[in-house]
Coordinates of C-alpha atoms in Angstrom, one line a residue:
M1 CA -9.8 19.4 -20.1
K2 CA -11.1 19.9 -16.5
Y3 CA -14.2 18.7 -14.6
D4 CA -15.5 19.3 -11.1
V5 CA -16.0 15.5 -10.7
V6 CA -14.2 12.7 -12.5
I7 CA -15.4 9.1 -11.8
I8 CA -13.2 6.2 -12.9
G9 CA -15.5 3.2 -13.6
A10 CA -19.0 2.8 -15.0
S11 CA -20.4 -0.2 -13.3
A12 CA -22.9 -0.1 -10.4
G13 CA -20.7 2.1 -8.2
G14 CA -19.5 4.6 -10.8
L15 CA -22.9 4.9 -12.5
T16 CA -24.7 5.5 -9.2
T17 CA -22.1 8.0 -8.0
A18 CA -22.5 10.0 -11.2
I19 CA -26.3 10.1 -10.9
S20 CA -26.1 11.1 -7.2
A21 CA -23.5 13.8 -7.9
R22 CA -25.7 15.4 -10.6
K23 CA -28.8 15.3 -8.3
F24 CA -27.0 16.9 -5.3
Y25 CA -24.8 19.2 -7.2
P26 CA -26.5 20.1 -10.5
D27 CA -24.2 23.0 -11.2
K28 CA -21.1 20.7 -11.2
S29 CA -19.6 19.1 -14.3
V30 CA -19.2 15.4 -14.2
L31 CA -17.1 13.0 -16.3
V32 CA -17.3 9.2 -16.2
I33 CA -14.3 7.3 -17.6
K34 CA -14.9 3.7 -18.6
R35 CA -12.3 1.3 -19.8
E36 CA -14.7 -1.0 -21.7
D37 CA -16.8 0.3 -24.6
I38 CA -19.4 -2.3 -23.6
A39 CA -20.3 -2.7 -19.9
M40 CA -22.0 -5.7 -18.4
I41 CA -24.6 -5.9 -15.7
P42 CA -22.5 -7.9 -13.2
C43 CA -25.3 -9.7 -11.4
G44 CA -26.7 -10.9 -14.7
I45 CA -23.6 -12.5 -16.0
P46 CA -24.4 -16.1 -14.8
Y47 CA -27.6 -16.0 -16.7
I48 CA -26.0 -15.5 -20.1
F49 CA -25.5 -19.2 -20.3
G50 CA -29.0 -20.4 -19.9
T51 CA -31.9 -17.9 -19.2
L52 CA -30.8 -15.1 -21.4
N53 CA -30.5 -15.6 -25.2
S54 CA -27.1 -13.9 -25.6
V55 CA -24.4 -11.9 -23.9
D56 CA -25.9 -8.8 -25.5
D57 CA -29.0 -9.3 -23.3
D58 CA -26.9 -8.4 -20.3
I59 CA -25.4 -5.1 -21.4
L60 CA -25.5 -2.2 -18.9
P61 CA -26.8 0.9 -20.9
V62 CA -24.5 3.4 -19.3
E63 CA -25.2 6.1 -21.9
K64 CA -29.0 5.8 -21.4
F65 CA -28.6 6.6 -17.7
L66 CA -26.0 9.3 -17.9
E67 CA -26.5 11.3 -21.1
P68 CA -30.0 12.7 -20.2
L69 CA -28.4 14.0 -16.9
G70 CA -25.7 15.9 -18.8
V71 CA -22.9 13.6 -17.6
D72 CA -20.0 13.3 -20.1
I73 CA -18.6 9.8 -20.9
L74 CA -15.1 8.9 -22.0
T75 CA -14.1 5.4 -23.1
D76 CA -10.4 5.2 -22.3
E77 CA -8.1 3.6 -19.7
V78 CA -6.8 5.6 -16.8
T79 CA -3.1 4.8 -16.4
E80 CA -2.1 7.3 -13.7
I81 CA -3.6 9.5 -11.0
D82 CA -1.6 12.5 -9.9
P83 CA -3.1 13.6 -6.5
R84 CA -0.9 16.7 -6.2
A85 CA -1.6 18.1 -9.6
K86 CA -5.2 16.7 -9.4
L87 CA -4.9 15.1 -12.8
V88 CA -5.6 11.7 -14.3
R89 CA -3.7 10.5 -17.4
T90 CA -5.1 8.0 -19.9
A91 CA -3.8 5.4 -22.3
S92 CA -4.7 7.6 -25.2
G93 CA -2.5 10.4 -23.8
K94 CA -5.2 12.6 -22.4
E95 CA -4.7 14.7 -19.2
I96 CA -7.9 15.5 -17.3
A97 CA -8.0 17.8 -14.3
W98 CA -10.5 17.3 -11.5
E99 CA -11.7 18.9 -8.3
K100 CA -13.1 15.7 -6.9
L101 CA -12.1 12.2 -8.0
V102 CA -14.1 8.9 -7.4
L103 CA -12.5 5.5 -7.8
A104 CA -15.1 2.9 -8.8
T105 CA -12.6 0.5 -10.3
G106 CA -14.3 -2.7 -9.2
S107 CA -12.8 -6.1 -8.9
K108 CA -11.3 -9.0 -11.0
P109 CA -11.5 -12.7 -10.6
V110 CA -8.9 -14.6 -8.6
E111 CA -6.9 -16.4 -11.3
P112 CA -6.2 -20.2 -10.7
E113 CA -2.5 -21.0 -10.1
F114 CA -2.8 -24.8 -10.3
P115 CA -0.6 -26.7 -12.7
G116 CA -2.5 -27.0 -16.0
S117 CA -4.5 -23.8 -15.5
E118 CA -3.1 -22.5 -18.7
L119 CA -4.8 -25.2 -20.8
E120 CA -7.5 -24.4 -23.2
G121 CA -10.9 -24.7 -21.7
V122 CA -10.1 -23.2 -18.3
Y123 CA -12.1 -20.1 -17.5
T124 CA -12.9 -17.6 -14.8
V125 CA -16.0 -15.3 -14.7
P126 CA -14.9 -11.7 -15.3
K127 CA -17.1 -8.7 -16.3
D128 CA -15.6 -8.6 -19.8
Y129 CA -17.9 -8.6 -22.8
R130 CA -15.6 -10.1 -25.4
Y131 CA -14.2 -12.7 -23.0
L132 CA -17.8 -13.8 -22.0
K133 CA -18.9 -14.0 -25.7
E134 CA -16.1 -16.5 -26.4
F135 CA -16.7 -18.3 -23.1
R136 CA -20.4 -18.7 -23.9
E137 CA -19.6 -20.3 -27.2
R138 CA -17.1 -22.7 -25.5
V139 CA -19.9 -23.8 -23.1
K140 CA -22.1 -24.8 -26.0
T141 CA -19.6 -27.3 -27.3
A142 CA -18.6 -28.8 -23.8
E143 CA -20.4 -31.8 -22.4
R144 CA -18.7 -32.2 -19.0
V145 CA -18.2 -29.0 -17.0
V146 CA -16.5 -28.8 -13.6
I147 CA -17.0 -25.6 -11.6
V148 CA -14.5 -25.0 -8.8
G149 CA -16.0 -22.9 -6.0
G150 CA -19.0 -22.9 -3.7
G151 CA -20.1 -19.3 -3.7
F152 CA -23.1 -17.5 -5.3
I153 CA -21.5 -17.1 -8.8
A154 CA -20.3 -20.7 -8.9
L155 CA -23.8 -22.1 -8.1
E156 CA -25.6 -19.7 -10.4
V157 CA -23.3 -20.5 -13.3
G158 CA -23.6 -24.2 -12.6
D159 CA -27.4 -24.0 -12.5
E160 CA -27.6 -22.1 -15.8
I161 CA -25.2 -24.4 -17.6
R162 CA -27.2 -27.4 -16.4
K163 CA -30.2 -26.0 -18.1
L164 CA -28.4 -26.6 -21.4
G165 CA -28.3 -30.3 -20.6
K166 CA -24.6 -30.4 -19.7
D167 CA -23.0 -32.7 -17.2
V168 CA -22.2 -30.3 -14.3
T169 CA -20.1 -30.9 -11.2
I170 CA -19.5 -28.3 -8.5
L171 CA -16.2 -28.9 -6.6
V172 CA -16.2 -27.2 -3.2
R173 CA -13.7 -27.4 -0.4
S174 CA -16.1 -27.5 2.6
R175 CA -19.7 -26.5 2.1
L176 CA -21.8 -24.4 -0.2
L177 CA -22.3 -20.7 0.5
R178 CA -20.4 -21.1 3.8
S179 CA -19.6 -17.4 4.3
S180 CA -23.2 -16.3 4.1
F181 CA -25.4 -19.2 5.4
D182 CA -25.4 -21.7 8.2
R183 CA -25.1 -25.4 7.6
E184 CA -28.8 -26.2 7.4
F185 CA -29.2 -23.8 4.4
S186 CA -26.0 -25.1 2.8
E187 CA -27.5 -28.6 3.0
M188 CA -30.8 -27.3 1.6
V189 CA -29.2 -25.9 -1.5
A190 CA -26.9 -28.9 -2.0
E191 CA -30.0 -31.2 -2.0
R192 CA -31.8 -28.9 -4.5
L193 CA -28.7 -28.9 -6.8
E194 CA -28.5 -32.7 -6.8
E195 CA -32.2 -32.9 -7.5
R196 CA -31.5 -30.8 -10.6
G197 CA -28.8 -33.3 -11.7
I198 CA -25.8 -31.3 -10.6
K199 CA -23.2 -33.3 -8.7
V200 CA -21.6 -31.7 -5.6
V201 CA -18.1 -33.0 -4.8
Y202 CA -16.2 -32.0 -1.7
G203 CA -12.4 -31.7 -2.2
Q204 CA -9.5 -29.6 -3.5
V205 CA -7.8 -29.2 -6.9
E206 CA -4.3 -30.5 -7.2
R207 CA -3.8 -30.0 -11.0
I208 CA -5.6 -29.7 -14.3
L209 CA -4.8 -32.5 -16.7
G210 CA -4.9 -32.7 -20.5
G211 CA -3.1 -32.2 -23.8
E212 CA -3.7 -28.8 -25.3
S213 CA -7.2 -28.7 -23.8
V214 CA -8.4 -29.7 -20.4
E215 CA -9.5 -33.3 -20.0
R216 CA -9.6 -34.0 -16.2
V217 CA -9.3 -32.4 -12.8
R218 CA -7.2 -34.2 -10.3
L219 CA -7.9 -33.7 -6.6
I220 CA -5.4 -33.8 -3.8
D221 CA -6.9 -37.2 -2.6
G222 CA -5.9 -38.6 -6.0
S223 CA -9.4 -38.9 -7.5
E224 CA -10.1 -37.3 -10.9
L225 CA -13.1 -35.6 -12.5
P226 CA -13.5 -35.8 -16.3
A227 CA -14.0 -32.3 -17.8
D228 CA -14.1 -30.6 -21.2
L229 CA -14.4 -27.3 -19.5
V230 CA -13.3 -26.0 -16.0
I231 CA -14.6 -22.8 -14.5
F232 CA -12.9 -21.3 -11.5
S233 CA -15.1 -19.2 -9.4
I234 CA -12.8 -18.8 -6.3
G235 CA -13.4 -15.2 -5.5
Y236 CA -12.5 -11.7 -6.7
R237 CA -9.8 -9.2 -5.8
P238 CA -10.2 -5.5 -5.6
N239 CA -8.8 -3.4 -8.5
V240 CA -6.5 -1.2 -6.5
D241 CA -3.5 -0.7 -8.8
L242 CA -4.3 2.9 -9.5
A243 CA -4.8 3.7 -5.9
V244 CA -1.5 2.0 -4.9
K245 CA 0.4 4.0 -7.6
A246 CA -1.2 7.2 -6.4
G247 CA 0.0 6.6 -2.8
L248 CA -3.5 6.2 -1.3
R249 CA -3.9 4.0 1.8
V250 CA -4.7 0.5 0.6
T251 CA -5.1 -2.7 2.8
R252 CA -5.4 -6.3 1.9
Y253 CA -9.1 -5.8 1.5
G254 CA -9.1 -2.7 -0.7
I255 CA -8.9 1.0 -0.6
W256 CA -9.3 2.5 2.9
T257 CA -12.2 5.0 3.2
D258 CA -13.8 6.9 6.0
E259 CA -17.6 7.1 6.8
Y260 CA -18.1 9.5 3.9
M261 CA -16.2 7.3 1.4
R262 CA -13.2 9.6 1.3
T263 CA -9.8 8.0 0.9
S264 CA -6.6 9.1 2.6
H265 CA -6.6 12.0 0.1
P266 CA -9.5 14.4 1.1
D267 CA -10.6 15.0 -2.5
I268 CA -10.5 11.4 -3.7
F269 CA -13.4 9.1 -2.9
A270 CA -13.8 5.3 -3.5
V271 CA -16.8 3.0 -3.7
G272 CA -17.7 -0.6 -4.5
D273 CA -15.7 -3.7 -4.9
C274 CA -12.3 -1.8 -4.8
V275 CA -13.0 -0.6 -1.2
E276 CA -12.2 -2.1 2.2
H277 CA -15.5 -2.7 4.1
R278 CA -16.0 -2.9 7.9
D279 CA -18.4 -5.3 9.5
F280 CA -21.5 -3.7 10.9
F281 CA -21.2 -5.4 14.3
T282 CA -17.5 -5.9 14.9
G283 CA -15.9 -3.1 12.8
R284 CA -13.4 -5.6 11.4
P285 CA -12.3 -5.0 7.8
Y286 CA -13.2 -7.5 5.1
G287 CA -13.8 -7.7 1.4
L288 CA -17.4 -7.6 0.0
M289 CA -18.3 -7.7 -3.7
L290 CA -21.9 -6.7 -4.1
A291 CA -23.6 -4.3 -6.5
S292 CA -26.1 -3.4 -3.9
T293 CA -23.3 -2.4 -1.5
A294 CA -21.6 -0.5 -4.2
T295 CA -24.7 1.6 -4.9
F296 CA -25.2 2.3 -1.2
E297 CA -21.7 3.6 -0.9
A298 CA -22.0 5.5 -4.2
R299 CA -25.0 7.4 -2.9
I300 CA -23.0 8.4 0.2
A301 CA -20.0 9.5 -1.9
G302 CA -22.2 11.4 -4.4
A303 CA -24.0 13.3 -1.7
N304 CA -20.9 14.2 0.2
L305 CA -18.5 15.2 -2.6
F306 CA -18.5 19.0 -1.9
K307 CA -20.4 19.3 1.3
L308 CA -20.4 16.7 4.2
Q309 CA -23.9 15.9 5.2
I310 CA -23.9 14.0 8.5
V311 CA -27.2 12.2 7.7
R312 CA -25.6 10.5 4.7
E313 CA -22.7 8.5 6.0
N314 CA -21.6 4.9 6.0
R315 CA -21.8 3.5 9.5
R316 CA -20.2 0.1 8.5
T317 CA -21.5 -2.5 6.2
I318 CA -24.2 -5.1 6.5
G319 CA -23.7 -7.9 3.9
V320 CA -27.1 -8.4 2.3
Y321 CA -27.2 -11.2 -0.2
S322 CA -29.8 -13.0 -2.4
T323 CA -29.7 -15.6 -5.1
N324 CA -31.8 -18.2 -6.9
V325 CA -30.3 -21.6 -7.4
A326 CA -32.1 -24.5 -8.9
G327 CA -35.4 -22.8 -8.3
L328 CA -34.6 -22.2 -4.6
A329 CA -34.4 -18.5 -3.6
L330 CA -31.9 -17.8 -0.8
A331 CA -31.1 -14.6 1.0
A332 CA -29.1 -13.5 4.0
A333 CA -28.2 -10.4 6.0
G334 CA -25.8 -9.7 8.8
L335 CA -24.1 -12.4 10.8
T336 CA -24.6 -16.2 10.5
E337 CA -25.2 -18.1 13.7
E338 CA -21.8 -19.7 13.3
A339 CA -20.1 -16.3 12.8
A340 CA -21.9 -14.7 15.7
R341 CA -20.8 -17.4 18.1
R342 CA -17.3 -17.2 16.8
E343 CA -17.2 -13.5 17.5
G344 CA -18.3 -14.2 21.1
F345 CA -22.0 -13.3 21.0
E346 CA -24.3 -15.3 23.1
V347 CA -27.2 -15.9 20.7
I348 CA -30.8 -17.0 20.5
V349 CA -32.1 -18.4 17.2
G350 CA -35.7 -18.3 16.1
Y351 CA -37.3 -20.1 13.2
G352 CA -40.4 -19.5 11.1
K353 CA -41.7 -21.7 8.3
G354 CA -44.8 -21.7 6.1
P355 CA -46.2 -21.0 2.6
D356 CA -45.9 -17.6 1.2
R357 CA -49.5 -17.5 -0.1
H358 CA -52.7 -18.2 1.7
P359 CA -54.3 -20.6 1.1
A360 CA -51.3 -22.6 0.0
K361 CA -53.2 -24.0 -3.0
F362 CA -52.3 -21.0 -5.2
P363 CA -50.1 -22.3 -8.1
D364 CA -47.1 -20.0 -7.3
T365 CA -46.9 -20.8 -3.6
S366 CA -43.5 -21.6 -2.1
M367 CA -42.6 -22.9 1.3
V368 CA -40.5 -20.2 3.1
T369 CA -38.1 -20.9 6.0
V370 CA -36.8 -17.9 8.0
K371 CA -34.0 -18.1 10.5
L372 CA -33.3 -15.1 12.8
I373 CA -30.3 -14.7 15.0
F374 CA -30.6 -12.5 18.1
S375 CA -28.2 -11.5 20.9
R376 CA -29.3 -13.0 24.2
D377 CA -28.5 -9.9 26.3
R378 CA -31.1 -7.5 24.8
G379 CA -32.6 -9.5 22.0
A380 CA -31.2 -7.3 19.2
I381 CA -31.2 -8.9 15.8
L382 CA -27.7 -9.9 14.5
G383 CA -28.6 -11.8 11.3
A384 CA -31.2 -13.4 9.1
Q385 CA -31.3 -16.2 6.5
I386 CA -34.3 -17.1 4.3
A387 CA -35.0 -19.9 1.8
G388 CA -38.1 -20.3 -0.4
G389 CA -39.7 -18.6 -3.4
K390 CA -39.3 -15.1 -5.0
S391 CA -40.9 -13.4 -2.0
V392 CA -37.5 -14.0 -0.2
G393 CA -35.9 -11.3 -2.2
E394 CA -37.9 -8.5 -0.6
M395 CA -38.3 -10.1 2.8
I396 CA -34.5 -9.9 3.4
N397 CA -34.6 -6.2 2.7
I398 CA -37.0 -5.8 5.6
L399 CA -34.6 -7.7 7.8
A400 CA -31.6 -5.7 6.6
L401 CA -33.4 -2.6 7.7
A402 CA -34.2 -4.3 11.1
I403 CA -30.5 -5.0 11.5
Q404 CA -29.5 -1.5 10.5
K405 CA -31.9 0.0 13.0
R406 CA -30.9 -2.7 15.7
L407 CA -34.4 -3.8 16.2
T408 CA -35.1 -6.4 18.9
A409 CA -37.1 -9.7 18.8
S410 CA -39.9 -7.9 20.6
E411 CA -40.1 -5.1 18.1
L412 CA -40.1 -7.6 15.2
Y413 CA -42.7 -9.7 16.9
T414 CA -45.0 -6.6 17.0
L415 CA -44.2 -5.5 13.4
Q416 CA -47.4 -4.3 11.8
I417 CA -47.8 -5.9 8.3
A418 CA -50.0 -5.9 5.3
T419 CA -51.1 -9.3 3.8
H420 CA -53.0 -10.5 0.9
P421 CA -53.8 -14.1 -0.2
L422 CA -52.1 -13.6 -3.7
L423 CA -49.1 -11.7 -2.4
T424 CA -48.0 -12.8 1.1
A425 CA -48.1 -15.4 3.8
S426 CA -51.0 -15.5 6.1
P427 CA -51.0 -12.9 8.9
V428 CA -51.4 -15.8 11.3
G429 CA -48.2 -17.5 10.0
Y430 CA -46.1 -14.6 8.7
Q431 CA -42.6 -16.2 8.9
I432 CA -40.7 -13.2 10.2
L433 CA -43.1 -12.8 13.1
Q434 CA -43.0 -16.6 13.7
A435 CA -39.2 -16.6 14.0
A436 CA -39.3 -13.5 16.3
E437 CA -41.9 -15.2 18.5
D438 CA -39.8 -18.4 18.6
A439 CA -36.8 -16.4 19.7
L440 CA -38.8 -14.5 22.3
A441 CA -40.0 -17.7 23.9
K442 CA -36.4 -18.9 24.2
L443 CA -35.2 -15.6 25.6
R444 CA -37.7 -15.9 28.5
T445 CA -36.5 -19.4 29.5

């Protein structure tokens, strides 16, 4: 069996690579190999506990996307890549030849290594359908839930489980969403969680206590938290085992790729969570686990499989995030103020705040706060953070483009916008323009 393109993985990165490959190279044969017979929508996993009625409501319909395009799908596990022979071998004994290979192998949760982590009632949050079905049933019977971690998934899962009336405690080492937001936004979300009835505790796990099942979490300061269920959301690691065995260049952050998503083998590409990313401003390598980033990289890989096209390349990664926790929408792009200063940038910060409808009496109005970070030397935008209502989700995409195009405070201040009472903030008080104006005033002092 031989294909022009073989893609290992069928989540956001693999799926999008296959779609792009067929659109740019319609005469090429494409095979997607997926390990799981049922794939999950990764970003929707936290919502299986509260908002969605079942795990089955969050299934990714891989076949629906790919079969109309003529992409073949194989459910099997790749056990070996042979770069010289250009073959992959699977657990069922198949050998499949390829001209171009794409690794979209994703990531897996960091497993807790504390004493007692083996007890019943200790979970992580993987993208595994059967595991999640059993996990969801266990949540139903628990009354006291402790979630270890302060990132997006930890907060989203905690918020969803709280909707079931459970006693939820989030245990975080320093502050919430620290890698993506500055302190004032962390405090904003902590306050909203506590209003929702979720306790936020600052500390570190020493061990998990109990008989056969978890009963308590002991912290290093000696205090204990009662728990029927403990969920560890302490990060994810790239799935790089196949790449390592194949002799590809792999770093602590994932598989190395160039600007066209090629690995150290010229005919093997990689995209998504399994890949090392490089910061847009500093070029430093780091790990980033976002479906939106995976699809961005997949479009680049799919377009460049057989013909390098200079206009479609990855010129480093802007981390662009959004979430909704306890009814508060949060979004961020680029560097935080704290990170920018740590990197040595001299920065100016601008703020804008106001309702996202006008007049503010409309029933779905939310107060929106925008923080923009600019370099003092030329006023180029370095980062953005927003909190408010649902409009935040698209506002951050505007600002991500501004960062990508290296717009200045002056250019954002003169941004020409459309407004409507039912859809946006007032043109007089549009928060992005307010924040740019605030920064400009500071730049001139």
